[in-house]
mmCIF file of C-alpha atoms in Angstrom:
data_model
loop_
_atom_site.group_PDB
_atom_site.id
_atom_site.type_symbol
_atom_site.label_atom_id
_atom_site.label_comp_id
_atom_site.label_asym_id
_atom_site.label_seq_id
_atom_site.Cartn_x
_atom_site.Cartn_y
_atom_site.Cartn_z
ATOM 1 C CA UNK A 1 -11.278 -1.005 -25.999
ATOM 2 C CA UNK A 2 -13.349 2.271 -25.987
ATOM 3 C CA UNK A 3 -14.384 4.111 -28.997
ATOM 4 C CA UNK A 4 -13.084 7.447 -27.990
ATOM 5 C CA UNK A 5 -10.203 6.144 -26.337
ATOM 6 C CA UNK A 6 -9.335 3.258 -28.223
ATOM 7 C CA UNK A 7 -7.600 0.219 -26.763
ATOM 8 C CA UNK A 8 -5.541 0.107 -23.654
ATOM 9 C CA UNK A 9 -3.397 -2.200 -22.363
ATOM 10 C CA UNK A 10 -4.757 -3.518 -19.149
ATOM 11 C CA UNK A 11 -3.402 -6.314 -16.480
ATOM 12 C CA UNK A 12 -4.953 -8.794 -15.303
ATOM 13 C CA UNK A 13 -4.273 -10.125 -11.502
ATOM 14 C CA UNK A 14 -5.389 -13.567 -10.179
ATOM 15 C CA UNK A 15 -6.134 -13.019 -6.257
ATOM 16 C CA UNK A 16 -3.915 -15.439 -5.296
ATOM 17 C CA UNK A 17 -1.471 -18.377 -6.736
ATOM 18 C CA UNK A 18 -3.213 -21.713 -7.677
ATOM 19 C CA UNK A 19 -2.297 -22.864 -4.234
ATOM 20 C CA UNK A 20 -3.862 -20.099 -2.219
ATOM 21 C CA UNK A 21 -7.023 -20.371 -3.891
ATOM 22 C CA UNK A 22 -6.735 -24.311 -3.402
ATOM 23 C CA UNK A 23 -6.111 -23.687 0.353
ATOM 24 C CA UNK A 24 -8.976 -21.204 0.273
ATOM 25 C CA UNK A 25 -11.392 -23.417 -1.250
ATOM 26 C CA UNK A 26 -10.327 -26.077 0.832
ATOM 27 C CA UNK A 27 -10.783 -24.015 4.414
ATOM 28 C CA UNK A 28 -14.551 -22.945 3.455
ATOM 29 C CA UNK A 29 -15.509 -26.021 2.829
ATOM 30 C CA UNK A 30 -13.603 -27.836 6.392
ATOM 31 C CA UNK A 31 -16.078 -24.912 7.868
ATOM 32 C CA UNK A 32 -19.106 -25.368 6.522
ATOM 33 C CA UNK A 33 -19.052 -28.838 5.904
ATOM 34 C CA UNK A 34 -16.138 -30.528 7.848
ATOM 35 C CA UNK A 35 -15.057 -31.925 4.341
ATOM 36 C CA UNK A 36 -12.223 -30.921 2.321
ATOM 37 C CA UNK A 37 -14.447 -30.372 -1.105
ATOM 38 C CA UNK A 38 -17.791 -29.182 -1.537
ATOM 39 C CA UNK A 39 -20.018 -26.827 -3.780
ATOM 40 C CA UNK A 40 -18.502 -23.318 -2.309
ATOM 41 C CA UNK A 41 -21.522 -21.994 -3.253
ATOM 42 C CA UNK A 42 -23.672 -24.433 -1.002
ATOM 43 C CA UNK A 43 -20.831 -24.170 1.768
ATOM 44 C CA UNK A 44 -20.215 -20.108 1.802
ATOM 45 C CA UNK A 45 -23.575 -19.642 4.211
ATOM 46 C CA UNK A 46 -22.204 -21.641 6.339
ATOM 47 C CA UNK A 47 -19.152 -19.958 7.058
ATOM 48 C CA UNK A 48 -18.557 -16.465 8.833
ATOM 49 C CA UNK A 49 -18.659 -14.904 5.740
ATOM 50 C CA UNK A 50 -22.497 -15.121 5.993
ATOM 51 C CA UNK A 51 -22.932 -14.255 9.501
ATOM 52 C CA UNK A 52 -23.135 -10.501 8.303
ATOM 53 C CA UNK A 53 -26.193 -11.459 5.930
ATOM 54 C CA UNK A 54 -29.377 -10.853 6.577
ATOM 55 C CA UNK A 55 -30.526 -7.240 7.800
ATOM 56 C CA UNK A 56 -27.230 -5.923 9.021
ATOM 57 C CA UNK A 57 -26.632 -2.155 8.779
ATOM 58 C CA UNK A 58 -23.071 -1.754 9.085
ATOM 59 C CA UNK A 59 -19.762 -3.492 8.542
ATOM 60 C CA UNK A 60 -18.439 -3.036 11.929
ATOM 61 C CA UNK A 61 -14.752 -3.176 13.353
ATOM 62 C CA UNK A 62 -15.898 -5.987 15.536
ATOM 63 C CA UNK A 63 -16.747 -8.279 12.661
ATOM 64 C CA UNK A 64 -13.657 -8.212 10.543
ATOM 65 C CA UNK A 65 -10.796 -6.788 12.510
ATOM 66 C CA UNK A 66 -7.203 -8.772 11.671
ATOM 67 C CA UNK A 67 -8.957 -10.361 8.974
ATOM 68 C CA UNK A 68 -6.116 -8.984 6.696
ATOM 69 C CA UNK A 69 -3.393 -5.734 6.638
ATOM 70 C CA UNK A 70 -5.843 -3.593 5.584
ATOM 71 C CA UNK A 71 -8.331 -4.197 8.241
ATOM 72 C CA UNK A 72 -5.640 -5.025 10.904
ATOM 73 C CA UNK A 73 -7.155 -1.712 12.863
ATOM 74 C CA UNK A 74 -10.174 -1.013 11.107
ATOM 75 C CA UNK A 75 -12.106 1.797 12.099
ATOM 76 C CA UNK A 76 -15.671 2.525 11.064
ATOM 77 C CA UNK A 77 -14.972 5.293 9.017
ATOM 78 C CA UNK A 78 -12.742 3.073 6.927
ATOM 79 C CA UNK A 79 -15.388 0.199 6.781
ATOM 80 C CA UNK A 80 -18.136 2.537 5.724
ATOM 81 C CA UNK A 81 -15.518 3.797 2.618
ATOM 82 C CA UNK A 82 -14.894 0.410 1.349
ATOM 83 C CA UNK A 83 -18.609 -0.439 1.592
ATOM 84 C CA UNK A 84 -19.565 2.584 -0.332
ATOM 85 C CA UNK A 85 -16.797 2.200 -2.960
ATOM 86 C CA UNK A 86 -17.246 -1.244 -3.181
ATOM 87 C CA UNK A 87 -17.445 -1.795 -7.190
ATOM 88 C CA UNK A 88 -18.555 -5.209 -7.764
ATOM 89 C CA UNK A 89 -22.430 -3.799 -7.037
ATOM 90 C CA UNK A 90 -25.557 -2.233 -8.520
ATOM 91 C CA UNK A 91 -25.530 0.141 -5.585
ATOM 92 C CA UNK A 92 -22.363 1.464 -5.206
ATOM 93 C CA UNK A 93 -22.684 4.756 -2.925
ATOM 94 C CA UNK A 94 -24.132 3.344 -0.249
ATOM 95 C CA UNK A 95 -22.242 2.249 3.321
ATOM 96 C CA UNK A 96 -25.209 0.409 4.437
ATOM 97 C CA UNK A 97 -24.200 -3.480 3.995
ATOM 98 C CA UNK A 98 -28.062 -4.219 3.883
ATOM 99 C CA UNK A 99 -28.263 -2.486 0.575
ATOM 100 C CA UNK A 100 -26.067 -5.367 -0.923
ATOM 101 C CA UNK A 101 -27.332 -8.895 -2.187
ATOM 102 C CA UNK A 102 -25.755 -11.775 0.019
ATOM 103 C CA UNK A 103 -23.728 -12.808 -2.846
ATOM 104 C CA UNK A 104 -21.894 -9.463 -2.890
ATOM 105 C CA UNK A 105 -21.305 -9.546 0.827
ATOM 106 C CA UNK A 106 -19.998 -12.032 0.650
ATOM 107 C CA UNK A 107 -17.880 -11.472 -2.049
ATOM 108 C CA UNK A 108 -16.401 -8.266 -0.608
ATOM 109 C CA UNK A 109 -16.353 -10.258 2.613
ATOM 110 C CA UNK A 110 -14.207 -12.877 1.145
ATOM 111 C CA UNK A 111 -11.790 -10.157 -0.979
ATOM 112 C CA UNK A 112 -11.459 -8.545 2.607
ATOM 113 C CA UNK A 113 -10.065 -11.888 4.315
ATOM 114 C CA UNK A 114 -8.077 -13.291 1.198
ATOM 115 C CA UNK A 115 -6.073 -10.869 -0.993
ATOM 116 C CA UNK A 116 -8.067 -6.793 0.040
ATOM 117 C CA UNK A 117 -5.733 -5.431 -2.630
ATOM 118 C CA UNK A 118 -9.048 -4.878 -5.068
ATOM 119 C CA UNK A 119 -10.406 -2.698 -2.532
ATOM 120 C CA UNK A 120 -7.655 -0.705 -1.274
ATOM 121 C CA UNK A 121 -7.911 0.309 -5.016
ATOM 122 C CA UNK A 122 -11.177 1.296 -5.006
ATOM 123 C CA UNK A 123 -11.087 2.931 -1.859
ATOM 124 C CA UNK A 124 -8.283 4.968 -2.484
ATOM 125 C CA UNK A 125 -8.835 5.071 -6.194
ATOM 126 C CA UNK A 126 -5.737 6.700 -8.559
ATOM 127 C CA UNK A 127 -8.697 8.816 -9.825
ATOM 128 C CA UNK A 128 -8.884 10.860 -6.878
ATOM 129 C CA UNK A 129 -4.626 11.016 -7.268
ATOM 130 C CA UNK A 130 -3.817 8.341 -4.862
ATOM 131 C CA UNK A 131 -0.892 6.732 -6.118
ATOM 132 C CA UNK A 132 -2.222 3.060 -7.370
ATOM 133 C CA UNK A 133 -2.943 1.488 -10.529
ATOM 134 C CA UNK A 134 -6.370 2.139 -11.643
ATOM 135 C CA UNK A 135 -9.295 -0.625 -11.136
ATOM 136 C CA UNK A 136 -11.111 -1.712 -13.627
ATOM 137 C CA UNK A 137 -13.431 -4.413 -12.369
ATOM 138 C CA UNK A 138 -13.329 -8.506 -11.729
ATOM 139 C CA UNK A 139 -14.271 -11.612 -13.037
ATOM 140 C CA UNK A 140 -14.522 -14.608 -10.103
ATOM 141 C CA UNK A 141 -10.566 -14.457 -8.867
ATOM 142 C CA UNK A 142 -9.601 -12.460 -11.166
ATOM 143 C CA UNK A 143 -9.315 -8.406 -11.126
ATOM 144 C CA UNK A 144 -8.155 -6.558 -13.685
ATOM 145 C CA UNK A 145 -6.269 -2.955 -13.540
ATOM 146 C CA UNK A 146 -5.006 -0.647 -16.309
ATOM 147 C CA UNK A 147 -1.342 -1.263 -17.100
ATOM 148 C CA UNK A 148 0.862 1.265 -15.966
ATOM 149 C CA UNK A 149 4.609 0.314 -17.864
ATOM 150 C CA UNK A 150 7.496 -1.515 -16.811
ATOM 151 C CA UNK A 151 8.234 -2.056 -13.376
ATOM 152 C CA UNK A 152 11.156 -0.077 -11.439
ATOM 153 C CA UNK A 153 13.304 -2.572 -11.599
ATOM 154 C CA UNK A 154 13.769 -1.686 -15.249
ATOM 155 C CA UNK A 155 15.382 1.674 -14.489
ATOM 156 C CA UNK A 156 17.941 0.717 -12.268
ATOM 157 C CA UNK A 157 20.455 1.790 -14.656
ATOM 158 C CA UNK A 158 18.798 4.353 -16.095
ATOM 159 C CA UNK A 159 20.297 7.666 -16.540
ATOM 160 C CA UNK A 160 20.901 9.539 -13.655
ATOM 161 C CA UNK A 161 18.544 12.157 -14.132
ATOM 162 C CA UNK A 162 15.512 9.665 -14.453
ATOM 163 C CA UNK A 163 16.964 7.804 -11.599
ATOM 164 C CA UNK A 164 16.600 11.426 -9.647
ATOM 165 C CA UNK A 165 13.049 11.899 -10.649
ATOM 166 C CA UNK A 166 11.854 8.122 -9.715
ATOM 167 C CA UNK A 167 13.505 8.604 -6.254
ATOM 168 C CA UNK A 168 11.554 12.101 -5.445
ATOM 169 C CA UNK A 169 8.745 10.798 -6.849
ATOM 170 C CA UNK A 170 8.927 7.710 -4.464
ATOM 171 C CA UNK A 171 9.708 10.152 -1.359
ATOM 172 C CA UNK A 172 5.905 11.789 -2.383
ATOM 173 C CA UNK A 173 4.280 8.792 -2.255
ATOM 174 C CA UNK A 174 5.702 7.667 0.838
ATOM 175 C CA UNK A 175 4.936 11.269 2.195
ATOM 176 C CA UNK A 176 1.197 11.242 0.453
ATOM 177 C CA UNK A 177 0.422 8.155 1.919
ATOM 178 C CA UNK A 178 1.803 9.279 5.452
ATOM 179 C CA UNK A 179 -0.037 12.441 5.736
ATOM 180 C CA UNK A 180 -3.470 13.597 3.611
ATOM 181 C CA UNK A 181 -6.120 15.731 4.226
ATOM 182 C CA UNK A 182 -8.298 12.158 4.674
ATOM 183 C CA UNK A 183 -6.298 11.233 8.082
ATOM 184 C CA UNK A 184 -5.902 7.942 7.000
ATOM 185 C CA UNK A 185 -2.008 6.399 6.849
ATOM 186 C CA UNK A 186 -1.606 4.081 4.664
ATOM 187 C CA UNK A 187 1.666 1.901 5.692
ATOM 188 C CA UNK A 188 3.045 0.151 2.613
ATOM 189 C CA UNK A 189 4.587 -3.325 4.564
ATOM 190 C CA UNK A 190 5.780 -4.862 1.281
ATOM 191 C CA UNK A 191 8.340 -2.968 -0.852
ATOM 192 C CA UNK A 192 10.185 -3.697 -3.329
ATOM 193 C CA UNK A 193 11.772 -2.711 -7.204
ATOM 194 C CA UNK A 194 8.839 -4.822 -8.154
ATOM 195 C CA UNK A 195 5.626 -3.156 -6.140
ATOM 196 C CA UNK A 196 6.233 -0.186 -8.589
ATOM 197 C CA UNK A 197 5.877 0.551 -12.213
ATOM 198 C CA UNK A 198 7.156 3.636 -14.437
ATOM 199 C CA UNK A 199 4.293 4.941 -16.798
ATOM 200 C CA UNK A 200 6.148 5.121 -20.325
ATOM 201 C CA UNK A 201 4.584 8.558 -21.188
ATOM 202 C CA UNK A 202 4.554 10.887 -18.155
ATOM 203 C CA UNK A 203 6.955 9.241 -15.976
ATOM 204 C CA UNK A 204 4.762 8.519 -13.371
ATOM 205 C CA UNK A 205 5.519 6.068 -10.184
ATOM 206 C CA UNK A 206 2.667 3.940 -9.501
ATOM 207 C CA UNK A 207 1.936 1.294 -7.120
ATOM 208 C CA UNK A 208 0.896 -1.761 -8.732
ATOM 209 C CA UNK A 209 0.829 -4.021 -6.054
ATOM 210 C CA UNK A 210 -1.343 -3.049 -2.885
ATOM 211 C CA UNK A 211 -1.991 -6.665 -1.314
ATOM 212 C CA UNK A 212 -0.002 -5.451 1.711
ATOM 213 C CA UNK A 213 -1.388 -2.144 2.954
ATOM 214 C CA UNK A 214 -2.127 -1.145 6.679
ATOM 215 C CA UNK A 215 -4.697 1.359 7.226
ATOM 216 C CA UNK A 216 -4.360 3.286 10.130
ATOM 217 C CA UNK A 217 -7.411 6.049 10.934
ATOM 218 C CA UNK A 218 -5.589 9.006 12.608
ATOM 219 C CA UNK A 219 -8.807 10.798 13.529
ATOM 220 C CA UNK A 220 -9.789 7.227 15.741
ATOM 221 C CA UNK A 221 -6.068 6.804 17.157
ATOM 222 C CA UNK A 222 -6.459 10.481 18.138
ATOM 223 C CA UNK A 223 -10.006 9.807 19.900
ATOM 224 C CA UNK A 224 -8.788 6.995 21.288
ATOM 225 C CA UNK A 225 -5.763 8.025 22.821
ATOM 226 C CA UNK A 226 -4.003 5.115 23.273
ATOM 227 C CA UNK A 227 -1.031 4.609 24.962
ATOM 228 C CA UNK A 228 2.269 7.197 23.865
ATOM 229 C CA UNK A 229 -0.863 8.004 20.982
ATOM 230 C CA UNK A 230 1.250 10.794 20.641
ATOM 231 C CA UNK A 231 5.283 10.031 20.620
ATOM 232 C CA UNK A 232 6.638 10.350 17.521
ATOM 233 C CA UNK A 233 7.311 6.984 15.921
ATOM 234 C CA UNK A 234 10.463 5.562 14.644
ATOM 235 C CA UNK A 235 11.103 2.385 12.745
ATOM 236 C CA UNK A 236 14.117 0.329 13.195
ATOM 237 C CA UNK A 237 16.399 -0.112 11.047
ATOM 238 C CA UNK A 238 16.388 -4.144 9.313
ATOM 239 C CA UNK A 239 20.419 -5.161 8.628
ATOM 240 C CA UNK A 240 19.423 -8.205 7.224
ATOM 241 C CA UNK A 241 20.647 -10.603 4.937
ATOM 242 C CA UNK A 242 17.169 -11.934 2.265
ATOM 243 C CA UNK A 243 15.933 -8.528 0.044
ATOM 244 C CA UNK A 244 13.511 -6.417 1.030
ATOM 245 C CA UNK A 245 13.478 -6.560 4.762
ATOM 246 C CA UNK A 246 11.145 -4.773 6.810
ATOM 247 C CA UNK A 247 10.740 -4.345 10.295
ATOM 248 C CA UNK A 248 7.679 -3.299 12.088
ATOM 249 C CA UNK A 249 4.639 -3.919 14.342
ATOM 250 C CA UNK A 250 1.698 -3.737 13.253
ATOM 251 C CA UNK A 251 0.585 -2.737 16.432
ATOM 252 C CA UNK A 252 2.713 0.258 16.922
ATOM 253 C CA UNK A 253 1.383 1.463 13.307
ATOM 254 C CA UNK A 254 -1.979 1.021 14.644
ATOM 255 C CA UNK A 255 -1.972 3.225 17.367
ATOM 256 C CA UNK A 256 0.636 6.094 16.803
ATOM 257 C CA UNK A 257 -0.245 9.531 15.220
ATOM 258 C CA UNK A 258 3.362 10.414 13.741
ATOM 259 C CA UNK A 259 5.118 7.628 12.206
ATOM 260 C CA UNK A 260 7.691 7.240 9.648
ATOM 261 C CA UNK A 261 7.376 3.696 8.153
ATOM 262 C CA UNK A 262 7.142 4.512 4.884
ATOM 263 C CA UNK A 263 10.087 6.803 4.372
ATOM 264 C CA UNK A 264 11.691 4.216 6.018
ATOM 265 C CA UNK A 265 10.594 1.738 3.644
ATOM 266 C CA UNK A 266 11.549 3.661 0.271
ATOM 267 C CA UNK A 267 14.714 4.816 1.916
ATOM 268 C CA UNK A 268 16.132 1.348 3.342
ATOM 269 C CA UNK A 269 14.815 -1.030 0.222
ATOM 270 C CA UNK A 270 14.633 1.373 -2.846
ATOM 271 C CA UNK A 271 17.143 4.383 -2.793
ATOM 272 C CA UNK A 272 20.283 3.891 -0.547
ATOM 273 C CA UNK A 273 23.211 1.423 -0.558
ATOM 274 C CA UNK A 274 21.322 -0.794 2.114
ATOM 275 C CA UNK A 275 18.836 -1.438 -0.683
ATOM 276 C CA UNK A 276 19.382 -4.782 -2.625
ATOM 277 C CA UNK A 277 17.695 -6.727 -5.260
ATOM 278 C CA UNK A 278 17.875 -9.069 -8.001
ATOM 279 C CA UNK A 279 21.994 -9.440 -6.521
ATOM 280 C CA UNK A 280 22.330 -5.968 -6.973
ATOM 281 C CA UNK A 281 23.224 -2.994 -4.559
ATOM 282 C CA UNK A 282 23.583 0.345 -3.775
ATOM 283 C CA UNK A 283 20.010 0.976 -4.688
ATOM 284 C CA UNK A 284 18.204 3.017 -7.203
ATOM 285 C CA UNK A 285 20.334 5.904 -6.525
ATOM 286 C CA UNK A 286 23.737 4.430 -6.882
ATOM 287 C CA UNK A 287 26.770 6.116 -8.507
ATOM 288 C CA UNK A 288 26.236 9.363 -8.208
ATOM 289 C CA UNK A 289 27.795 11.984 -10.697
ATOM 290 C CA UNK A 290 31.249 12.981 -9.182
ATOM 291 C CA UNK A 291 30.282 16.463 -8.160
ATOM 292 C CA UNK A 292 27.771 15.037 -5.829
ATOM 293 C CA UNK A 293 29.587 11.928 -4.159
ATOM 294 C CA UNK A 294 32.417 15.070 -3.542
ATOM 295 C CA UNK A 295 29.469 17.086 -1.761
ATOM 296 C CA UNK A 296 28.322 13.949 0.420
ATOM 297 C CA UNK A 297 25.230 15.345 1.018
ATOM 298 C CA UNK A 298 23.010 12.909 -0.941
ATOM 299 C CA UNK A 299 24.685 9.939 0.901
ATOM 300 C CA UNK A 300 24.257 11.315 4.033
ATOM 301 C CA UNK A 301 20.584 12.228 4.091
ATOM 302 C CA UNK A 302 20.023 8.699 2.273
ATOM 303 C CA UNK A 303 21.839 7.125 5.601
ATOM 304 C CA UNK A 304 20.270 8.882 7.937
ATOM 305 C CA UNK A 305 16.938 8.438 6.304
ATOM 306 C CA UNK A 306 17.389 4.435 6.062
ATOM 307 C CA UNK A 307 18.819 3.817 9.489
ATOM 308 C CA UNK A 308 19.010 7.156 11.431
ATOM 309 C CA UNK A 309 21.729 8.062 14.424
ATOM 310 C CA UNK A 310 19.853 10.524 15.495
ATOM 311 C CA UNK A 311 16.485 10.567 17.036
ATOM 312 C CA UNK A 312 13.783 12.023 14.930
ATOM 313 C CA UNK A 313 16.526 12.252 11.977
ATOM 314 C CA UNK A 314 14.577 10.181 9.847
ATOM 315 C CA UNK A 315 11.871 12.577 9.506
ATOM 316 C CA UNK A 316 14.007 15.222 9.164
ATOM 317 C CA UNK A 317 15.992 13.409 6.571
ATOM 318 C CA UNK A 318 13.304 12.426 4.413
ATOM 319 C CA UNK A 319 12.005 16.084 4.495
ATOM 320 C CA UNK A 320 15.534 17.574 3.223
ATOM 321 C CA UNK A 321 15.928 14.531 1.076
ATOM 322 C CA UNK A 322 12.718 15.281 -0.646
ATOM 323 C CA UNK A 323 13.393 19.204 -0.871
ATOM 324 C CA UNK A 324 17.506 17.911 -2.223
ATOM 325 C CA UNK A 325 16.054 15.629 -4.786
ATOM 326 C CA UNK A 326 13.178 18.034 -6.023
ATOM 327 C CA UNK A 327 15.871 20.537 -6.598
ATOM 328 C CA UNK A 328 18.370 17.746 -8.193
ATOM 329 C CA UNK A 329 15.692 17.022 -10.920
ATOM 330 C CA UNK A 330 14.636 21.124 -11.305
ATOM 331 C CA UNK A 331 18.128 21.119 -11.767
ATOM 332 C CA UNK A 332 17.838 18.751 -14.604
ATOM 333 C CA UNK A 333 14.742 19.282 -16.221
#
């Protein structure tokens, strides 16, 4: 609670189920001690998590590449933003590891490795309007983040002109995230009716779970000029059979310029009829109002948008399909 604001609900996240942190526990300790159970504290020097201690300057790519989605490419640019945002410090604003006690290197070391999802929050913090619940700090394994409403899932049957507004509002997050003005990407690999909530008040989509993000630094892939740097990317479409399929290489999303993942993602597990969940389908946009089944257009664009027949016509699609829907819900409003 805050004076002037009075209380707010907030949620509170463990990093990890019992088991993870179990299996955690138990992998620090086979490290630094060759035993299954030790004092972590005691055992967390002598694991790679300390090997950055000392008078180190930088969190490099070297150190921590792979260590988890969002560091799968790293680049130092990225590194040097989580260090500075980094919350759980006195010194916050700094991306000089050195200026950090070796308990809070570790720490963000360790958050980094097991569940980054804390500091893809802070790094790309709602308060600068990036699309994710907002942090507001952590105790051990615990984080905890402001609560944002019910979760998408809720409005599956909601009236069709909410249902309208959700879906744009998805399509700009999976555009925001594809291109800023920071040249980061930021590939959303898990999604699902549940990944998302619905703020009561304004309406707002939020992501409210960011454990699987991939980072990908344009301005480095562009310097680096890897190989077909420069082909327009397309992701394949997943027919299969559990919910909430994806398909894609992590590789690929790490080394292309012009990619279009995440319209891919929203498209094929939230908003057309490939989309299933909870033994539902049709997705969030099902059953139309007559007059636009008759037109076709909305099916069409969702189609070609979740598993394309031409080439390039997803990112076509999902640029008419967010112009079709804005206009849908002006035409509602």
């Amino acid at each position: 609670g805050e004076p002037r604001e009075g209380s707010r609900r907030v949620v509170l996240k463990r990093l990890g189920s019992a088991q993870e942190l179990a299996d955690i526990d138990t992998k620090i300790c086979r490290r630094a001690t060759g035993r299954g159970r030790c004092d972590l504290l005691q055992a967390l020097p002598a694991t790679e998590f300390a090997s950055l201690n000392g008078d180190v300057r930088l969190l490099t790519p070297g150190a921590v590449e792979g260590w988890s989605d969002l560091v799968h490419c790293p680049s130092q640019r990225l590194l040097d933003r989580l260090v500075r945002r980094y919350a759980e410090t006195k010194d916050s604003g700094s991306f000089l590891l050195r200026n950090l006690k070796d308990s809070e290197r570790m720490q963000l070391l360790i958050t980094l490795a097991f569940n980054p999802e804390p500091l893809v929050l802070q790094s790309f913090p709602s308060d600068e309007g990036w699309p994710f619940a907002k942090y507001l700090g952590a105790c051990g394994r615990m984080v905890a983040v402001n609560y944002v409403g019910e979760e998408l899932w809720s409005y599956f049957n909601a009236p069709w002109e909410k249902r309208v507004d959700l879906a744009w509002q998805l399509m700009e997050i999976a555009e925001q995230l594809t291109n800023n003005d920071f040249e980061f990407a930021l590939y959303l690999l898990d999604v699902s009716f549940d990944n998302f909530a619905v703020g009561p008040r304004d309406g707002k989509v939020i992501i409210v779970d960011a454990e699987n993000v991939l980072v990908a630094d344009k301005r480095l892939i562009r310097q680096n000029k890897p190989e077909n740097w420069d082909v327009w990317y397309e992701s394949k479409f997943d027919d299969c059979d559990k919910e909430a399929c994806l398909s894609f290489s992590k590789e690929i999303l790490c080394a292309r310029v012009t990619v279009d993942h995440n319209y891919y993602a929203v498209c094929q597990n939230l908003l057309s009829r490939h989309a299933t969940w909870r033994g539902t389908s049709g997705g969030l946009l099902h059953d139309p109002p007559a007059e636009i089944a008759k037109e076709g257009r909305l099916e069409a664009l969702l189609d070609e948008c979740a598993n394309p027949k031409k080439r390039y016509g997803r990112f076509q699609a999902a640029k008419e399909l967010r112009e079709y829907l804005a206009q849908l819900s002006n035409n509602v409003r």
